[in-house]
């Protein structure tokens, strides 16, 4: 893939930052991928970190020049400037959280060694690890509920949940 032809986005298909005031963006995988016939073509992000949690369905991922099927369930950590794309089945169930790279460093300020662990794109298969799959399903479920709420302190709760997930990833 020629790097000059790979688009750089804030969120896939958009050139502006997300439309909400939160320092993070959450959506289901289906919400965005259904808009693009279930295919998110290879692209990159200059300064955004993404976490995809895939609970069920089928997904193929392109990372740089390699295309592979993702093991389901799984969680994918995607740091900035990595060329990536996805093709999902229409029955996909999962979440994607996008945050600025600087926020990853801020959330892990008390554990600086963990930040280095998150500098590489990774796929963590969860098949055979029921405890981890349950933990992540609950964490992303709580994140989704809180993201859609308008309670006092909700951004603090979102950051707490996200910090737990980042520590788990590292």
mmCIF file of C-alpha atoms in Angstrom:
data_model
loop_
_atom_site.group_PDB
_atom_site.id
_atom_site.type_symbol
_atom_site.label_atom_id
_atom_site.label_comp_id
_atom_site.label_asym_id
_atom_site.label_seq_id
_atom_site.Cartn_x
_atom_site.Cartn_y
_atom_site.Cartn_z
ATOM 1 C CA UNK A 1 0.000 0.000 0.000
ATOM 2 C CA UNK A 2 1.408 3.326 -1.000
ATOM 3 C CA UNK A 3 1.523 5.557 2.084
ATOM 4 C CA UNK A 4 0.660 8.707 0.104
ATOM 5 C CA UNK A 5 -2.676 7.143 -0.859
ATOM 6 C CA UNK A 6 -3.685 6.180 2.673
ATOM 7 C CA UNK A 7 -6.066 8.761 4.131
ATOM 8 C CA UNK A 8 -5.636 10.120 7.630
ATOM 9 C CA UNK A 9 -8.834 10.735 9.582
ATOM 10 C CA UNK A 10 -9.986 11.915 12.952
ATOM 11 C CA UNK A 11 -12.793 9.331 12.862
ATOM 12 C CA UNK A 12 -13.164 7.179 9.737
ATOM 13 C CA UNK A 13 -14.748 9.187 6.946
ATOM 14 C CA UNK A 14 -14.558 12.478 8.829
ATOM 15 C CA UNK A 15 -11.979 15.235 8.739
ATOM 16 C CA UNK A 16 -13.293 17.031 11.833
ATOM 17 C CA UNK A 17 -12.893 15.822 15.407
ATOM 18 C CA UNK A 18 -15.957 14.102 16.881
ATOM 19 C CA UNK A 19 -18.971 16.315 17.489
ATOM 20 C CA UNK A 20 -19.251 15.863 21.262
ATOM 21 C CA UNK A 21 -17.380 17.745 23.992
ATOM 22 C CA UNK A 22 -16.008 14.605 25.708
ATOM 23 C CA UNK A 23 -12.294 13.874 25.435
ATOM 24 C CA UNK A 24 -13.212 10.420 24.057
ATOM 25 C CA UNK A 25 -15.577 9.048 21.436
ATOM 26 C CA UNK A 26 -17.547 5.806 21.707
ATOM 27 C CA UNK A 27 -19.740 4.023 19.221
ATOM 28 C CA UNK A 28 -20.678 0.497 18.346
ATOM 29 C CA UNK A 29 -18.725 -1.070 15.537
ATOM 30 C CA UNK A 30 -21.984 -1.511 13.634
ATOM 31 C CA UNK A 31 -22.904 2.188 13.924
ATOM 32 C CA UNK A 32 -20.010 3.332 11.731
ATOM 33 C CA UNK A 33 -19.229 0.250 9.650
ATOM 34 C CA UNK A 34 -22.851 -0.116 8.489
ATOM 35 C CA UNK A 35 -22.508 3.332 6.874
ATOM 36 C CA UNK A 36 -19.659 1.983 4.731
ATOM 37 C CA UNK A 37 -21.106 -1.398 3.687
ATOM 38 C CA UNK A 38 -19.282 -3.026 6.638
ATOM 39 C CA UNK A 39 -15.855 -2.089 5.281
ATOM 40 C CA UNK A 40 -13.543 0.446 6.893
ATOM 41 C CA UNK A 41 -10.846 0.904 4.266
ATOM 42 C CA UNK A 42 -7.193 1.235 5.292
ATOM 43 C CA UNK A 43 -6.454 4.571 6.914
ATOM 44 C CA UNK A 44 -4.517 5.996 9.830
ATOM 45 C CA UNK A 45 -4.894 8.561 12.584
ATOM 46 C CA UNK A 46 -2.201 11.111 13.393
ATOM 47 C CA UNK A 47 -2.769 11.410 17.123
ATOM 48 C CA UNK A 48 -5.654 9.122 18.068
ATOM 49 C CA UNK A 49 -5.543 5.837 19.954
ATOM 50 C CA UNK A 50 -8.327 3.319 19.334
ATOM 51 C CA UNK A 51 -9.561 0.322 21.265
ATOM 52 C CA UNK A 52 -11.905 -2.122 19.531
ATOM 53 C CA UNK A 53 -13.703 -4.758 21.528
ATOM 54 C CA UNK A 54 -15.261 -7.385 19.281
ATOM 55 C CA UNK A 55 -17.756 -9.628 21.088
ATOM 56 C CA UNK A 56 -19.205 -11.611 18.204
ATOM 57 C CA UNK A 57 -19.547 -11.702 14.453
ATOM 58 C CA UNK A 58 -16.735 -11.907 11.951
ATOM 59 C CA UNK A 59 -14.002 -9.404 11.221
ATOM 60 C CA UNK A 60 -10.918 -9.196 9.063
ATOM 61 C CA UNK A 61 -8.253 -6.625 9.850
ATOM 62 C CA UNK A 62 -5.648 -5.075 7.612
ATOM 63 C CA UNK A 63 -2.649 -3.866 9.599
ATOM 64 C CA UNK A 64 -0.096 -2.081 7.436
ATOM 65 C CA UNK A 65 0.115 -4.584 4.518
ATOM 66 C CA UNK A 66 -1.076 -7.750 6.297
ATOM 67 C CA UNK A 67 -4.719 -8.903 6.241
ATOM 68 C CA UNK A 68 -5.920 -11.497 8.754
ATOM 69 C CA UNK A 69 -9.139 -12.727 10.308
ATOM 70 C CA UNK A 70 -9.580 -11.492 13.859
ATOM 71 C CA UNK A 71 -10.192 -14.101 16.544
ATOM 72 C CA UNK A 72 -13.598 -13.524 18.055
ATOM 73 C CA UNK A 73 -13.964 -12.437 20.796
ATOM 74 C CA UNK A 74 -10.952 -10.130 20.938
ATOM 75 C CA UNK A 75 -9.743 -6.669 21.802
ATOM 76 C CA UNK A 76 -7.569 -4.619 19.453
ATOM 77 C CA UNK A 77 -5.252 -1.810 20.552
ATOM 78 C CA UNK A 78 -4.439 0.585 17.716
ATOM 79 C CA UNK A 79 -1.943 3.387 18.417
ATOM 80 C CA UNK A 80 -1.635 6.441 16.164
ATOM 81 C CA UNK A 81 0.003 6.314 12.739
ATOM 82 C CA UNK A 82 -0.617 2.603 12.098
ATOM 83 C CA UNK A 83 -2.363 1.901 8.807
ATOM 84 C CA UNK A 84 -5.391 -0.231 9.564
ATOM 85 C CA UNK A 85 -8.725 -1.237 8.077
ATOM 86 C CA UNK A 86 -11.511 -3.674 8.822
ATOM 87 C CA UNK A 87 -14.211 -5.688 7.129
ATOM 88 C CA UNK A 88 -17.038 -6.744 9.428
ATOM 89 C CA UNK A 89 -19.976 -9.102 9.066
ATOM 90 C CA UNK A 90 -23.386 -7.419 9.411
ATOM 91 C CA UNK A 91 -24.059 -9.373 12.628
ATOM 92 C CA UNK A 92 -21.009 -7.878 14.359
ATOM 93 C CA UNK A 93 -21.356 -6.871 18.006
ATOM 94 C CA UNK A 94 -18.649 -4.708 19.466
ATOM 95 C CA UNK A 95 -17.444 -1.295 20.540
ATOM 96 C CA UNK A 96 -14.809 1.192 19.513
ATOM 97 C CA UNK A 97 -13.384 3.864 21.786
ATOM 98 C CA UNK A 98 -11.220 6.613 20.317
ATOM 99 C CA UNK A 99 -9.132 8.981 22.406
ATOM 100 C CA UNK A 100 -6.239 11.377 21.862
ATOM 101 C CA UNK A 101 -2.815 9.782 22.390
ATOM 102 C CA UNK A 102 -1.920 12.368 25.041
ATOM 103 C CA UNK A 103 -4.879 11.160 27.125
ATOM 104 C CA UNK A 104 -3.470 7.610 27.189
ATOM 105 C CA UNK A 105 -0.319 9.049 28.740
ATOM 106 C CA UNK A 106 -2.292 11.181 31.210
ATOM 107 C CA UNK A 107 -4.501 8.311 32.335
ATOM 108 C CA UNK A 108 -1.427 6.141 32.949
ATOM 109 C CA UNK A 109 0.713 8.893 34.495
ATOM 110 C CA UNK A 110 1.048 6.912 37.724
ATOM 111 C CA UNK A 111 2.214 3.838 35.760
ATOM 112 C CA UNK A 112 4.584 5.229 33.101
ATOM 113 C CA UNK A 113 6.071 1.810 32.274
ATOM 114 C CA UNK A 114 2.656 0.694 31.036
ATOM 115 C CA UNK A 115 2.524 3.466 28.431
ATOM 116 C CA UNK A 116 5.350 1.838 26.463
ATOM 117 C CA UNK A 117 3.354 -1.386 26.309
ATOM 118 C CA UNK A 118 0.596 0.448 24.440
ATOM 119 C CA UNK A 119 2.818 1.852 21.675
ATOM 120 C CA UNK A 120 2.328 -1.194 19.438
ATOM 121 C CA UNK A 121 -0.757 -2.402 17.594
ATOM 122 C CA UNK A 122 -2.015 -5.576 19.247
ATOM 123 C CA UNK A 123 -4.771 -8.116 18.993
ATOM 124 C CA UNK A 124 -5.654 -9.947 22.209
ATOM 125 C CA UNK A 125 -7.673 -13.096 21.575
ATOM 126 C CA UNK A 126 -10.179 -13.773 24.352
ATOM 127 C CA UNK A 127 -11.367 -17.233 23.339
ATOM 128 C CA UNK A 128 -10.533 -19.548 26.189
ATOM 129 C CA UNK A 129 -10.278 -16.681 28.702
ATOM 130 C CA UNK A 130 -13.850 -16.380 29.917
ATOM 131 C CA UNK A 131 -12.880 -14.153 32.850
ATOM 132 C CA UNK A 132 -11.173 -11.578 30.615
ATOM 133 C CA UNK A 133 -14.024 -11.651 28.093
ATOM 134 C CA UNK A 134 -16.568 -11.096 30.885
ATOM 135 C CA UNK A 135 -14.489 -8.289 32.435
ATOM 136 C CA UNK A 136 -14.201 -6.485 29.087
ATOM 137 C CA UNK A 137 -17.879 -7.041 28.216
ATOM 138 C CA UNK A 138 -18.844 -5.496 31.560
ATOM 139 C CA UNK A 139 -16.339 -2.644 31.216
ATOM 140 C CA UNK A 140 -17.457 -1.702 27.721
ATOM 141 C CA UNK A 141 -21.099 -2.111 28.746
ATOM 142 C CA UNK A 142 -20.586 0.321 31.649
ATOM 143 C CA UNK A 143 -18.663 2.682 29.363
ATOM 144 C CA UNK A 144 -21.482 2.630 26.786
ATOM 145 C CA UNK A 145 -24.159 3.346 29.417
ATOM 146 C CA UNK A 146 -22.159 6.153 31.004
ATOM 147 C CA UNK A 147 -21.253 7.656 27.614
ATOM 148 C CA UNK A 148 -24.942 7.931 26.752
ATOM 149 C CA UNK A 149 -25.923 9.417 30.112
ATOM 150 C CA UNK A 150 -25.857 13.019 31.275
ATOM 151 C CA UNK A 151 -25.067 12.525 34.946
ATOM 152 C CA UNK A 152 -22.819 14.804 36.968
ATOM 153 C CA UNK A 153 -19.285 13.400 36.997
ATOM 154 C CA UNK A 154 -19.819 11.156 33.998
ATOM 155 C CA UNK A 155 -16.542 12.165 32.306
ATOM 156 C CA UNK A 156 -14.684 11.177 35.495
ATOM 157 C CA UNK A 157 -16.424 7.794 35.446
ATOM 158 C CA UNK A 158 -15.597 7.361 31.746
ATOM 159 C CA UNK A 159 -11.930 8.111 32.443
ATOM 160 C CA UNK A 160 -11.879 5.648 35.365
ATOM 161 C CA UNK A 161 -13.318 2.836 33.233
ATOM 162 C CA UNK A 162 -10.967 3.680 30.390
ATOM 163 C CA UNK A 163 -7.971 3.675 32.738
ATOM 164 C CA UNK A 164 -8.896 0.176 33.929
ATOM 165 C CA UNK A 165 -9.144 -1.062 30.331
ATOM 166 C CA UNK A 166 -5.806 0.544 29.395
ATOM 167 C CA UNK A 167 -4.079 -1.056 32.374
ATOM 168 C CA UNK A 168 -5.583 -4.412 31.391
ATOM 169 C CA UNK A 169 -4.350 -3.925 27.798
ATOM 170 C CA UNK A 170 -0.841 -3.028 28.940
#
